[in-house]
C-alpha positions as semicolon CSV with decimal commas, in nm:
position;residue;x (nm);y (nm);z (nm)
1;X;0,607;0,398;1,711
2;X;0,587;0,704;1,484
3;X;0,907;0,843;1,636
4;X;1,089;0,514;1,571
5;X;0,971;0,514;1,210
6;X;1,095;0,873;1,159
7;X;1,433;0,794;1,315
8;X;1,462;0,481;1,105
9;X;1,383;0,681;0,791
10;X;1,665;0,924;0,880
11;X;1,911;0,634;0,901
12;X;1,797;0,493;0,566
13;X;1,821;0,838;0,406
14;X;2,174;0,892;0,536
15;X;2,279;0,544;0,426
16;X;2,133;0,605;0,080
17;X;2,328;0,932;0,056
18;X;2,652;0,750;0,131
19;X;2,569;0,478;-0,122
20;X;2,489;0,722;-0,405
21;X;2,795;0,932;-0,331
22;X;3,037;0,647;-0,255
23;X;3,327;0,769;-0,036
24;X;3,572;0,536;-0,210
25;X;3,468;0,673;-0,549
26;X;3,546;1,023;-0,425
27;X;3,895;0,921;-0,313
28;X;3,957;0,738;-0,640
29;X;3,844;1,046;-0,830
30;X;4,093;1,267;-0,640
31;X;4,380;1,025;-0,712
32;X;4,284;0,999;-1,081
33;X;4,281;1,376;-1,121
34;X;4,630;1,401;-0,972
35;X;4,754;1,115;-1,194
36;X;4,616;1,279;-1,511
37;X;4,773;1,612;-1,418
38;X;5,114;1,454;-1,361
39;X;5,093;1,264;-1,692
40;X;5,004;1,579;-1,882
41;X;5,267;1,792;-1,702
42;X;5,552;1,584;-1,549
43;X;5,715;1,897;-1,411
44;X;5,423;1,944;-1,171
45;X;5,487;1,620;-0,981
46;X;5,583;1,781;-0,651
47;X;5,302;2,036;-0,658
48;X;5,050;1,770;-0,762
49;X;5,155;1,537;-0,481
50;X;5,124;1,816;-0,226
51;X;4,778;1,903;-0,355
52;X;4,689;1,532;-0,362
53;X;4,788;1,494;0,003
54;X;4,575;1,793;0,101
55;X;4,280;1,672;-0,108
56;X;4,300;1,321;0,037
57;X;4,307;1,460;0,392
58;X;4,014;1,692;0,323
59;X;3,810;1,420;0,152
60;X;3,895;1,163;0,421
61;X;3,796;1,411;0,690
62;X;3,461;1,473;0,520
63;X;3,398;1,100;0,481
64;X;3,484;1,041;0,845
65;X;3,234;1,308;0,954
66;X;2,962;1,154;0,739
67;X;3,021;0,811;0,888
68;X;3,022;0,964;1,236
69;X;2,678;1,111;1,164
70;X;2,550;0,771;1,052
71;X;2,702;0,602;1,356
72;X;2,547;0,866;1,582
73;X;2,201;0,808;1,429
74;X;2,238;0,431;1,471
75;X;2,355;0,468;1,830
76;X;2,066;0,698;1,925
77;X;1,815;0,468;1,756
78;X;1,954;0,161;1,931
79;X;1,948;0,331;2,273
80;X;1,590;0,453;2,217
81;X;1,477;0,100;2,128
82;X;1,651;-0,049;2,432
83;X;1,504;0,218;2,658
84;X;1,149;0,180;2,528
85;X;1,126;-0,197;2,499
86;X;1,243;-0,305;2,841
87;X;1,024;-0,614;2,874
88;X;1,184;-0,949;2,947
89;X;1,118;-1,141;2,625
90;X;1,222;-1,466;2,792
91;X;0,905;-1,455;3,002
92;X;0,697;-1,506;2,687
93;X;0,876;-1,827;2,594
94;X;0,765;-2,178;2,673
95;X;1,079;-2,394;2,700
96;X;0,885;-2,712;2,625
97;X;0,670;-2,581;2,339
98;X;0,859;-2,784;2,080
99;X;0,940;-3,093;2,281
100;X;0,931;-3,391;2,044
101;X;0,831;-3,154;1,763
102;X;1,175;-3,045;1,642
103;X;1,129;-3,239;1,319
104;X;0,804;-3,054;1,244
105;X;0,967;-2,718;1,317
106;X;1,264;-2,788;1,092
107;X;1,037;-2,907;0,812
108;X;0,829;-2,589;0,847
109;X;1,141;-2,371;0,819
110;X;1,274;-2,561;0,517
111;X;0,936;-2,542;0,344
112;X;0,925;-2,169;0,419
113;X;1,252;-2,115;0,232
114;X;1,113;-2,311;-0,064
115;X;0,793;-2,106;-0,058
116;X;0,996;-1,785;-0,066
117;X;1,191;-1,900;-0,371
118;X;1,514;-1,963;-0,175
119;X;1,545;-2,317;-0,308
120;X;1,916;-2,363;-0,244
121;X;1,890;-2,244;0,117
122;X;1,586;-2,465;0,173
123;X;1,768;-2,769;0,039
124;X;2,078;-2,700;0,250
125;X;1,867;-2,650;0,562
126;X;1,675;-2,971;0,497
127;X;1,998;-3,168;0,452
128;X;2,166;-3,030;0,765
129;X;2,181;-3,287;1,043
130;X;2,098;-3,175;1,399
131;X;2,240;-3,407;1,671
132;X;2,093;-3,754;1,613
133;X;1,794;-3,626;1,421
134;X;1,752;-3,757;1,069
135;X;1,760;-3,532;0,766
136;X;1,428;-3,387;0,656
137;X;1,306;-3,375;0,299
138;X;1,077;-3,130;0,125
139;X;0,864;-3,327;-0,127
140;X;0,993;-3,285;-0,482
141;X;0,639;-3,214;-0,600
142;X;0,608;-2,907;-0,378
143;X;0,955;-2,790;-0,478
144;X;0,878;-2,818;-0,849
145;X;0,540;-2,650;-0,806
146;X;0,693;-2,346;-0,638
147;X;0,972;-2,333;-0,893
148;X;0,703;-2,309;-1,162
149;X;0,518;-2,044;-0,963
150;X;0,824;-1,822;-0,922
151;X;0,913;-1,856;-1,289
152;X;0,565;-1,733;-1,384
153;X;0,574;-1,450;-1,127
154;X;0,914;-1,342;-1,264
155;X;0,759;-1,327;-1,611
156;X;0,466;-1,121;-1,477
157;X;0,711;-0,872;-1,327
158;X;0,848;-0,824;-1,678
159;X;0,491;-0,772;-1,811
160;X;0,508;-1,108;-1,988
161;X;0,160;-1,256;-1,941
162;X;0,198;-1,562;-2,162
163;X;0,324;-1,815;-1,899
164;X;0,049;-1,709;-1,655
165;X;-0,217;-1,726;-1,927
166;X;-0,108;-2,075;-2,031
167;X;-0,114;-2,191;-1,668
168;X;-0,459;-2,037;-1,606
169;X;-0,604;-2,197;-1,919
170;X;-0,467;-2,539;-1,817
171;X;-0,629;-2,503;-1,476
172;X;-0,951;-2,335;-1,591
173;X;-1,185;-2,587;-1,431
174;X;-1,013;-2,566;-1,092
175;X;-1,012;-2,187;-1,099
176;X;-1,380;-2,171;-1,195
177;X;-1,472;-2,402;-0,904
178;X;-1,314;-2,142;-0,677
179;X;-1,494;-1,859;-0,864
180;X;-1,154;-1,713;-0,946
181;X;-1,134;-1,424;-1,193
182;X;-0,762;-1,474;-1,260
183;X;-0,788;-1,595;-1,620
184;X;-1,021;-1,313;-1,721
185;X;-0,801;-1,052;-1,549
186;X;-0,498;-1,184;-1,738
187;X;-0,684;-1,169;-2,073
188;X;-0,806;-0,820;-1,984
189;X;-0,451;-0,704;-1,909
190;X;-0,326;-0,849;-2,238
191;X;-0,603;-0,665;-2,424
192;X;-0,505;-0,338;-2,255
193;X;-0,138;-0,397;-2,337
194;X;-0,228;-0,423;-2,706
195;X;-0,447;-0,115;-2,678
196;X;-0,173;0,094;-2,515
197;X;0,065;-0,020;-2,790
198;X;-0,185;0,121;-3,046
199;X;-0,247;-0,229;-3,181
200;X;-0,623;-0,177;-3,212
201;X;-0,686;-0,447;-3,470
202;X;-0,490;-0,703;-3,269
203;X;-0,670;-0,596;-2,950
204;X;-1,014;-0,644;-3,111
205;X;-0,910;-0,981;-3,257
206;X;-0,777;-1,088;-2,916
207;X;-1,105;-0,989;-2,749
208;X;-1,309;-1,182;-3,005
209;X;-1,097;-1,491;-2,951
210;X;-1,075;-1,491;-2,571
211;X;-1,358;-1,290;-2,412
212;X;-1,644;-1,512;-2,534
213;X;-1,593;-1,771;-2,260
214;X;-1,639;-1,502;-1,993
215;X;-1,942;-1,332;-2,147
216;X;-2,193;-1,446;-1,884
217;X;-1,982;-1,360;-1,580
218;X;-1,809;-1,042;-1,697
219;X;-2,050;-0,881;-1,944
220;X;-2,025;-0,529;-1,803
221;X;-1,644;-0,538;-1,780
222;X;-1,612;-0,662;-2,138
223;X;-1,844;-0,383;-2,259
224;X;-1,628;-0,124;-2,081
225;X;-1,312;-0,270;-2,231
226;X;-1,453;-0,248;-2,582
227;X;-1,577;0,109;-2,526
228;X;-1,234;0,212;-2,397
229;X;-1,102;0,176;-2,753
230;X;-1,266;0,511;-2,831
231;X;-1,038;0,681;-2,578
232;X;-0,723;0,497;-2,685
233;X;-0,520;0,818;-2,733
234;X;-0,598;0,958;-2,388
235;X;-0,728;0,666;-2,186
236;X;-0,543;0,783;-1,871
237;X;-0,766;1,092;-1,852
238;X;-1,083;0,921;-1,975
239;X;-1,376;0,762;-1,785
240;X;-1,188;0,433;-1,831
241;X;-0,868;0,542;-1,655
242;X;-0,930;0,284;-1,380
243;X;-0,856;0,009;-1,634
244;X;-0,490;0,111;-1,660
245;X;-0,398;0,166;-1,295
246;X;-0,024;0,146;-1,213
247;X;-0,091;-0,129;-0,957
248;X;-0,249;-0,365;-1,211
249;X;0,066;-0,572;-1,256
250;X;0,137;-0,616;-0,885
251;X;-0,230;-0,704;-0,825
252;X;-0,204;-0,976;-1,090
253;X;0,109;-1,116;-0,924
254;X;-0,067;-1,136;-0,588
255;X;-0,383;-1,286;-0,742
256;X;-0,180;-1,546;-0,932
257;X;0,021;-1,643;-0,620
258;X;-0,299;-1,675;-0,415
259;X;-0,482;-1,889;-0,672
260;X;-0,174;-2,102;-0,746
261;X;-0,133;-2,189;-0,378
262;X;-0,507;-2,248;-0,342
263;X;-0,508;-2,501;-0,627
264;X;-0,227;-2,705;-0,470
265;X;-0,400;-2,697;-0,132
266;X;-0,172;-2,449;0,045
267;X;-0,232;-2,109;0,200
268;X;-0,110;-1,802;0,015
269;X;0,113;-1,697;0,305
270;X;0,374;-1,923;0,458
271;X;0,256;-2,075;0,791
272;X;0,589;-1,972;0,945
273;X;0,536;-1,611;0,836
274;X;0,181;-1,610;0,978
275;X;0,299;-1,765;1,305
276;X;0,576;-1,506;1,347
277;X;0,335;-1,223;1,260
278;X;0,077;-1,342;1,514
279;X;0,348;-1,390;1,777
280;X;0,479;-1,038;1,721
281;X;0,131;-0,893;1,762
282;X;0,071;-1,096;2,077
283;X;0,401;-1,023;2,255
284;X;0,308;-0,680;2,407
285;X;-0,010;-0,822;2,565
286;X;0,164;-1,136;2,686
287;X;0,443;-0,927;2,842
288;X;0,187;-0,721;3,038
289;X;0,002;-1,031;3,157
290;X;0,329;-1,201;3,250
291;X;0,442;-0,900;3,455
292;X;0,103;-0,882;3,628
293;X;0,103;-1,250;3,716
294;X;0,461;-1,229;3,838
295;X;0,366;-0,940;4,068
296;X;0,067;-1,132;4,204
297;X;0,267;-1,456;4,219
298;X;0,008;-1,644;4,016
299;X;0,030;-1,871;3,712
300;X;-0,183;-1,943;3,410
301;X;-0,458;-2,187;3,495
302;X;-0,430;-2,370;3,163
303;X;-0,116;-2,438;2,963
304;X;-0,287;-2,485;2,627
305;X;-0,452;-2,144;2,600
306;X;-0,380;-1,780;2,673
307;X;-0,536;-1,609;2,977
308;X;-0,645;-1,304;2,775
309;X;-0,780;-1,230;2,429
310;X;-0,521;-1,121;2,173
311;X;-0,627;-0,860;1,918
312;X;-0,508;-0,960;1,572
313;X;-0,517;-0,780;1,240
314;X;-0,764;-0,905;0,978
315;X;-0,494;-1,052;0,753
316;X;-0,411;-1,320;1,012
317;X;-0,769;-1,410;1,104
318;X;-0,877;-1,724;0,922
319;X;-1,167;-1,865;1,122
320;X;-1,475;-1,706;1,277
321;X;-1,473;-1,729;1,656
322;X;-1,783;-1,740;1,873
323;X;-1,770;-1,659;2,243
324;X;-2,074;-1,757;2,445
325;X;-2,242;-1,443;2,587
326;X;-2,349;-1,642;2,895
327;X;-2,040;-1,840;2,997
328;X;-1,790;-1,607;2,821
329;X;-1,615;-1,919;2,688
330;X;-1,507;-1,977;2,330
331;X;-1,710;-2,233;2,137
332;X;-1,544;-2,562;2,043
333;X;-1,629;-2,889;1,871
334;X;-1,746;-3,037;2,202
335;X;-1,926;-2,717;2,302
336;X;-2,069;-2,577;1,975
337;X;-2,281;-2,261;1,940
338;X;-2,658;-2,331;1,943
339;X;-2,925;-2,103;1,796
340;X;-3,263;-2,096;1,970
341;X;-3,595;-2,031;1,794
342;X;-3,573;-1,661;1,879
343;X;-3,246;-1,633;1,685
344;X;-3,014;-1,576;1,981
345;X;-2,706;-1,797;2,007
346;X;-2,537;-1,945;2,313
347;X;-2,304;-2,241;2,365
348;X;-2,439;-2,591;2,416
349;X;-2,321;-2,620;2,777
350;X;-2,494;-2,292;2,865
351;X;-2,807;-2,418;2,693
352;X;-2,811;-2,733;2,908
353;X;-2,750;-2,535;3,227
354;X;-3,037;-2,298;3,150
355;X;-3,272;-2,593;3,096
356;X;-3,212;-2,728;3,447
357;X;-3,385;-3,053;3,370
358;X;-3,678;-2,889;3,193
359;X;-3,768;-2,943;2,829
360;X;-3,807;-2,568;2,772
361;X;-3,580;-2,275;2,842
362;X;-3,615;-1,901;2,847
363;X;-3,374;-1,707;2,631
364;X;-3,138;-1,500;2,850
365;X;-3,172;-1,205;2,611
366;X;-3,544;-1,193;2,530
367;X;-3,876;-1,317;2,680
368;X;-3,905;-1,606;2,431
369;X;-3,939;-1,961;2,562
370;X;-3,864;-2,255;2,334
371;X;-3,795;-2,628;2,358
372;X;-3,427;-2,705;2,401
373;X;-3,457;-2,977;2,140
374;X;-3,540;-2,714;1,876
375;X;-3,202;-2,541;1,913
376;X;-2,978;-2,594;1,614
377;X;-2,600;-2,608;1,588
378;X;-2,455;-2,301;1,415
379;X;-2,155;-2,338;1,183
380;X;-1,945;-2,025;1,121
């Protein structure tokens, strides 16, 4: 993948070069120079036109070569991708996965557009009629909530904290139930803004007015903020430089988006985005398994689950998963994990099999024997 990334970077670099030094601007510049020369010296019309023709040919030739280089890079990159990724993607598809679920899929896509701030596209997609299927509607409440969220995020990008502060103060109780630090972080950032603007008196007054509510939870942070006033003139090279990191604003935007979605009962990331991310990570493994099964002329034993474990990145893992060390099966609601008195955990079905009609069982991992009735269900 590193080679693909390097080749892609070359294409982007070349494209950026063409954008900054626009070929059309160069041609226009050549024509303008000839026009100005003719206007200033009408007698030089013939000579100027000859020179203009030569300049246009030379410039056009150079532009053509530059575009040939870009086309060559694109062609090589495309061929390398086609050569490397030769798997049949169709083998990973289930043609009946969305049978009788088209309405749910369309609603998910429309909601995704709304969640990304593309309100007009989301509305158009929701209103589009597919065959005999009825139009779908995204609830106005969700639409208005995300409109508010994007307005506040836009203000945060401009270093305007007021809308976010007002929202956080209105929802203080909900944020505190979730142990969120958003409101304090916003007040802290506002204090630092005043400090960097050399408004020391205003910064102290702001701290006195707003930090009191957070005294119990953020005592040490408040003490550091107040001590940072001493280093106001060179805070970036002081022991308090971590308070004014360049990523502070983007971190606030992410924190606000996460807490906003949490309060309205939605995940921070769009379900469609998560699904596509997980699918992308799973495709290489599924392609290998599909090819292996095709060679052995076998099929998956169960349609509702994958035949192999898929390794996922931490950002798309939302629930703890327990696999029984005895049966090698994943725990479920009907087959929950059970902890014996010795502390070892196995699934309920394995527990019953090990009992074999007896009231006691021996742990498969240590010499301890304990009554099966003493095993307790474990919740992850």
